[in-house]
Amino acid sequence: MLTVFAEPVATGAEAAAQGGPAAAIASFLPMILLLVIFYFMLIRPQRKRDKENREMLASLKVGDQITTIGGIVGTISKIKDEKIVIEIGTKTEKTPMTLERWAVRSVDKAAKNAADDSEE
């Protein structure tokens, strides 16, 4: 009965070594496949969104109507490096507000499109 417990048990690495290189590759294949799926489902789309956001922030110009991450809608009146000044309120009562550039969520109307809308 003690002989059953005395037999050596082969671990996964030893079994792969006994099976050769094909067995070693086969044992790592599920992990590699999982990493590839993880890259294409999570990492790549997030990098694409980050790139689009950087491009949007870099292309801000005076006259763009924007929405901030806090939900404030306004029109850009000045841009200074990483700060922007937007005007919020009605057409008769404009209130300036200074924001960081990163606080812009989206550009609702580009300055060129806003000028086209006012001509009609």
JSON list of C-alpha atoms in Angstrom, two decimals:
[
{"chain": "A", "resi": 1, "resn": "MET", "atom": "CA", "xyz": [0.00, 0.00, 0.00]},
{"chain": "A", "resi": 2, "resn": "LEU", "atom": "CA", "xyz": [2.84, 2.41, 0.67]},
{"chain": "A", "resi": 3, "resn": "THR", "atom": "CA", "xyz": [4.21, 1.83, -2.81]},
{"chain": "A", "resi": 4, "resn": "VAL", "atom": "CA", "xyz": [1.27, 3.68, -4.32]},
{"chain": "A", "resi": 5, "resn": "PHE", "atom": "CA", "xyz": [2.27, 6.86, -2.53]},
{"chain": "A", "resi": 6, "resn": "ALA", "atom": "CA", "xyz": [5.95, 6.43, -3.26]},
{"chain": "A", "resi": 7, "resn": "GLU", "atom": "CA", "xyz": [5.56, 6.62, -7.07]},
{"chain": "A", "resi": 8, "resn": "PRO", "atom": "CA", "xyz": [6.69, 9.93, -8.54]},
{"chain": "A", "resi": 9, "resn": "VAL", "atom": "CA", "xyz": [3.99, 12.04, -10.10]},
{"chain": "A", "resi": 10, "resn": "ALA", "atom": "CA", "xyz": [4.91, 13.89, -13.31]},
{"chain": "A", "resi": 11, "resn": "THR", "atom": "CA", "xyz": [4.10, 17.63, -13.27]},
{"chain": "A", "resi": 12, "resn": "GLY", "atom": "CA", "xyz": [2.82, 19.55, -16.29]},
{"chain": "A", "resi": 13, "resn": "ALA", "atom": "CA", "xyz": [6.29, 20.79, -17.22]},
{"chain": "A", "resi": 14, "resn": "GLU", "atom": "CA", "xyz": [7.80, 17.32, -16.92]},
{"chain": "A", "resi": 15, "resn": "ALA", "atom": "CA", "xyz": [4.96, 15.85, -18.99]},
{"chain": "A", "resi": 16, "resn": "ALA", "atom": "CA", "xyz": [5.55, 18.48, -21.68]},
{"chain": "A", "resi": 17, "resn": "ALA", "atom": "CA", "xyz": [9.27, 17.70, -21.63]},
{"chain": "A", "resi": 18, "resn": "GLN", "atom": "CA", "xyz": [8.51, 14.02, -22.03]},
{"chain": "A", "resi": 19, "resn": "GLY", "atom": "CA", "xyz": [6.12, 14.74, -24.94]},
{"chain": "A", "resi": 20, "resn": "GLY", "atom": "CA", "xyz": [8.58, 16.95, -26.80]},
{"chain": "A", "resi": 21, "resn": "PRO", "atom": "CA", "xyz": [8.26, 20.48, -28.19]},
{"chain": "A", "resi": 22, "resn": "ALA", "atom": "CA", "xyz": [4.81, 19.85, -29.68]},
{"chain": "A", "resi": 23, "resn": "ALA", "atom": "CA", "xyz": [3.38, 19.10, -26.25]},
{"chain": "A", "resi": 24, "resn": "ALA", "atom": "CA", "xyz": [5.02, 22.22, -24.81]},
{"chain": "A", "resi": 25, "resn": "ILE", "atom": "CA", "xyz": [3.49, 24.42, -27.52]},
{"chain": "A", "resi": 26, "resn": "ALA", "atom": "CA", "xyz": [0.12, 22.76, -27.06]},
{"chain": "A", "resi": 27, "resn": "SER", "atom": "CA", "xyz": [0.19, 23.49, -23.34]},
{"chain": "A", "resi": 28, "resn": "PHE", "atom": "CA", "xyz": [0.87, 27.22, -23.93]},
{"chain": "A", "resi": 29, "resn": "LEU", "atom": "CA", "xyz": [-1.53, 27.60, -26.87]},
{"chain": "A", "resi": 30, "resn": "PRO", "atom": "CA", "xyz": [-4.66, 28.36, -24.79]},
{"chain": "A", "resi": 31, "resn": "MET", "atom": "CA", "xyz": [-2.83, 31.11, -22.89]},
{"chain": "A", "resi": 32, "resn": "ILE", "atom": "CA", "xyz": [-1.48, 32.65, -26.11]},
{"chain": "A", "resi": 33, "resn": "LEU", "atom": "CA", "xyz": [-4.92, 32.48, -27.70]},
{"chain": "A", "resi": 34, "resn": "LEU", "atom": "CA", "xyz": [-6.44, 34.18, -24.65]},
{"chain": "A", "resi": 35, "resn": "LEU", "atom": "CA", "xyz": [-3.88, 37.01, -24.87]},
{"chain": "A", "resi": 36, "resn": "VAL", "atom": "CA", "xyz": [-4.60, 37.54, -28.58]},
{"chain": "A", "resi": 37, "resn": "ILE", "atom": "CA", "xyz": [-8.35, 37.69, -27.94]},
{"chain": "A", "resi": 38, "resn": "PHE", "atom": "CA", "xyz": [-7.78, 40.06, -25.00]},
{"chain": "A", "resi": 39, "resn": "TYR", "atom": "CA", "xyz": [-5.71, 42.36, -27.24]},
{"chain": "A", "resi": 40, "resn": "PHE", "atom": "CA", "xyz": [-8.27, 42.56, -30.05]},
{"chain": "A", "resi": 41, "resn": "MET", "atom": "CA", "xyz": [-11.32, 42.86, -27.77]},
{"chain": "A", "resi": 42, "resn": "LEU", "atom": "CA", "xyz": [-10.00, 45.32, -25.14]},
{"chain": "A", "resi": 43, "resn": "ILE", "atom": "CA", "xyz": [-6.63, 46.93, -25.77]},
{"chain": "A", "resi": 44, "resn": "ARG", "atom": "CA", "xyz": [-6.88, 47.81, -29.46]},
{"chain": "A", "resi": 45, "resn": "PRO", "atom": "CA", "xyz": [-10.35, 49.48, -29.29]},
{"chain": "A", "resi": 46, "resn": "GLN", "atom": "CA", "xyz": [-9.30, 51.51, -26.24]},
{"chain": "A", "resi": 47, "resn": "ARG", "atom": "CA", "xyz": [-6.18, 52.78, -28.05]},
{"chain": "A", "resi": 48, "resn": "LYS", "atom": "CA", "xyz": [-8.35, 53.74, -31.02]},
{"chain": "A", "resi": 49, "resn": "ARG", "atom": "CA", "xyz": [-10.74, 55.71, -28.77]},
{"chain": "A", "resi": 50, "resn": "ASP", "atom": "CA", "xyz": [-7.80, 57.43, -27.06]},
{"chain": "A", "resi": 51, "resn": "LYS", "atom": "CA", "xyz": [-6.30, 58.41, -30.42]},
{"chain": "A", "resi": 52, "resn": "GLU", "atom": "CA", "xyz": [-9.62, 59.83, -31.66]},
{"chain": "A", "resi": 53, "resn": "ASN", "atom": "CA", "xyz": [-10.00, 61.81, -28.42]},
{"chain": "A", "resi": 54, "resn": "ARG", "atom": "CA", "xyz": [-6.47, 63.26, -28.72]},
{"chain": "A", "resi": 55, "resn": "GLU", "atom": "CA", "xyz": [-7.15, 64.27, -32.33]},
{"chain": "A", "resi": 56, "resn": "MET", "atom": "CA", "xyz": [-10.47, 65.89, -31.36]},
{"chain": "A", "resi": 57, "resn": "LEU", "atom": "CA", "xyz": [-8.82, 67.88, -28.54]},
{"chain": "A", "resi": 58, "resn": "ALA", "atom": "CA", "xyz": [-5.98, 68.99, -30.83]},
{"chain": "A", "resi": 59, "resn": "SER", "atom": "CA", "xyz": [-8.41, 70.20, -33.50]},
{"chain": "A", "resi": 60, "resn": "LEU", "atom": "CA", "xyz": [-10.46, 72.49, -31.23]},
{"chain": "A", "resi": 61, "resn": "LYS", "atom": "CA", "xyz": [-10.82, 76.01, -32.61]},
{"chain": "A", "resi": 62, "resn": "VAL", "atom": "CA", "xyz": [-12.59, 79.23, -31.75]},
{"chain": "A", "resi": 63, "resn": "GLY", "atom": "CA", "xyz": [-16.27, 79.07, -32.63]},
{"chain": "A", "resi": 64, "resn": "ASP", "atom": "CA", "xyz": [-16.73, 75.33, -32.01]},
{"chain": "A", "resi": 65, "resn": "GLN", "atom": "CA", "xyz": [-19.76, 74.42, -29.93]},
{"chain": "A", "resi": 66, "resn": "ILE", "atom": "CA", "xyz": [-18.66, 71.84, -27.34]},
{"chain": "A", "resi": 67, "resn": "THR", "atom": "CA", "xyz": [-20.00, 69.72, -24.51]},
{"chain": "A", "resi": 68, "resn": "THR", "atom": "CA", "xyz": [-17.83, 69.25, -21.42]},
{"chain": "A", "resi": 69, "resn": "ILE", "atom": "CA", "xyz": [-17.52, 66.10, -19.34]},
{"chain": "A", "resi": 70, "resn": "GLY", "atom": "CA", "xyz": [-19.76, 67.83, -16.80]},
{"chain": "A", "resi": 71, "resn": "GLY", "atom": "CA", "xyz": [-22.50, 68.36, -19.37]},
{"chain": "A", "resi": 72, "resn": "ILE", "atom": "CA", "xyz": [-21.99, 72.09, -19.91]},
{"chain": "A", "resi": 73, "resn": "VAL", "atom": "CA", "xyz": [-22.64, 73.24, -23.48]},
{"chain": "A", "resi": 74, "resn": "GLY", "atom": "CA", "xyz": [-20.85, 76.33, -24.74]},
{"chain": "A", "resi": 75, "resn": "THR", "atom": "CA", "xyz": [-18.99, 77.96, -27.59]},
{"chain": "A", "resi": 76, "resn": "ILE", "atom": "CA", "xyz": [-15.21, 78.35, -27.56]},
{"chain": "A", "resi": 77, "resn": "SER", "atom": "CA", "xyz": [-14.18, 82.01, -27.50]},
{"chain": "A", "resi": 78, "resn": "LYS", "atom": "CA", "xyz": [-10.43, 81.72, -26.72]},
{"chain": "A", "resi": 79, "resn": "ILE", "atom": "CA", "xyz": [-7.80, 78.98, -26.69]},
{"chain": "A", "resi": 80, "resn": "LYS", "atom": "CA", "xyz": [-4.60, 79.33, -24.64]},
{"chain": "A", "resi": 81, "resn": "ASP", "atom": "CA", "xyz": [-2.32, 76.26, -24.67]},
{"chain": "A", "resi": 82, "resn": "GLU", "atom": "CA", "xyz": [-4.13, 73.75, -22.43]},
{"chain": "A", "resi": 83, "resn": "LYS", "atom": "CA", "xyz": [-6.91, 76.11, -21.32]},
{"chain": "A", "resi": 84, "resn": "ILE", "atom": "CA", "xyz": [-9.97, 77.15, -23.26]},
{"chain": "A", "resi": 85, "resn": "VAL", "atom": "CA", "xyz": [-12.52, 79.87, -22.54]},
{"chain": "A", "resi": 86, "resn": "ILE", "atom": "CA", "xyz": [-16.10, 79.06, -23.47]},
{"chain": "A", "resi": 87, "resn": "GLU", "atom": "CA", "xyz": [-19.18, 81.24, -23.44]},
{"chain": "A", "resi": 88, "resn": "ILE", "atom": "CA", "xyz": [-22.34, 79.81, -21.95]},
{"chain": "A", "resi": 89, "resn": "GLY", "atom": "CA", "xyz": [-25.80, 81.26, -21.60]},
{"chain": "A", "resi": 90, "resn": "THR", "atom": "CA", "xyz": [-28.28, 82.95, -23.90]},
{"chain": "A", "resi": 91, "resn": "LYS", "atom": "CA", "xyz": [-27.49, 85.14, -26.90]},
{"chain": "A", "resi": 92, "resn": "THR", "atom": "CA", "xyz": [-27.99, 88.29, -24.81]},
{"chain": "A", "resi": 93, "resn": "GLU", "atom": "CA", "xyz": [-26.22, 87.11, -21.63]},
{"chain": "A", "resi": 94, "resn": "LYS", "atom": "CA", "xyz": [-22.94, 85.34, -22.35]},
{"chain": "A", "resi": 95, "resn": "THR", "atom": "CA", "xyz": [-20.90, 84.14, -19.38]},
{"chain": "A", "resi": 96, "resn": "PRO", "atom": "CA", "xyz": [-17.25, 83.19, -19.92]},
{"chain": "A", "resi": 97, "resn": "MET", "atom": "CA", "xyz": [-15.94, 80.04, -18.30]},
{"chain": "A", "resi": 98, "resn": "THR", "atom": "CA", "xyz": [-12.32, 78.83, -18.31]},
{"chain": "A", "resi": 99, "resn": "LEU", "atom": "CA", "xyz": [-11.76, 75.09, -18.65]},
{"chain": "A", "resi": 100, "resn": "GLU", "atom": "CA", "xyz": [-8.89, 72.70, -19.16]},
{"chain": "A", "resi": 101, "resn": "ARG", "atom": "CA", "xyz": [-8.71, 71.28, -22.67]},
{"chain": "A", "resi": 102, "resn": "TRP", "atom": "CA", "xyz": [-9.08, 67.69, -21.38]},
{"chain": "A", "resi": 103, "resn": "ALA", "atom": "CA", "xyz": [-12.52, 68.57, -19.95]},
{"chain": "A", "resi": 104, "resn": "VAL", "atom": "CA", "xyz": [-14.07, 68.65, -23.44]},
{"chain": "A", "resi": 105, "resn": "ARG", "atom": "CA", "xyz": [-16.13, 65.54, -24.16]},
{"chain": "A", "resi": 106, "resn": "SER", "atom": "CA", "xyz": [-17.30, 66.28, -27.69]},
{"chain": "A", "resi": 107, "resn": "VAL", "atom": "CA", "xyz": [-17.54, 68.89, -30.41]},
{"chain": "A", "resi": 108, "resn": "ASP", "atom": "CA", "xyz": [-21.21, 69.35, -31.26]},
{"chain": "A", "resi": 109, "resn": "LYS", "atom": "CA", "xyz": [-20.82, 71.82, -34.12]},
{"chain": "A", "resi": 110, "resn": "ALA", "atom": "CA", "xyz": [-17.55, 72.75, -35.72]},
{"chain": "A", "resi": 111, "resn": "ALA", "atom": "CA", "xyz": [-16.91, 76.47, -36.31]},
{"chain": "A", "resi": 112, "resn": "LYS", "atom": "CA", "xyz": [-17.25, 76.08, -40.08]},
{"chain": "A", "resi": 113, "resn": "ASN", "atom": "CA", "xyz": [-20.66, 74.39, -39.75]},
{"chain": "A", "resi": 114, "resn": "ALA", "atom": "CA", "xyz": [-21.90, 76.97, -37.26]},
{"chain": "A", "resi": 115, "resn": "ALA", "atom": "CA", "xyz": [-21.07, 79.77, -39.74]},
{"chain": "A", "resi": 116, "resn": "ASP", "atom": "CA", "xyz": [-22.97, 77.92, -42.48]},
{"chain": "A", "resi": 117, "resn": "ASP", "atom": "CA", "xyz": [-26.05, 77.57, -40.24]},
{"chain": "A", "resi": 118, "resn": "SER", "atom": "CA", "xyz": [-26.16, 81.31, -39.46]},
{"chain": "A", "resi": 119, "resn": "GLU", "atom": "CA", "xyz": [-26.15, 82.27, -43.17]},
{"chain": "A", "resi": 120, "resn": "GLU", "atom": "CA", "xyz": [-29.38, 80.36, -43.91]}
]
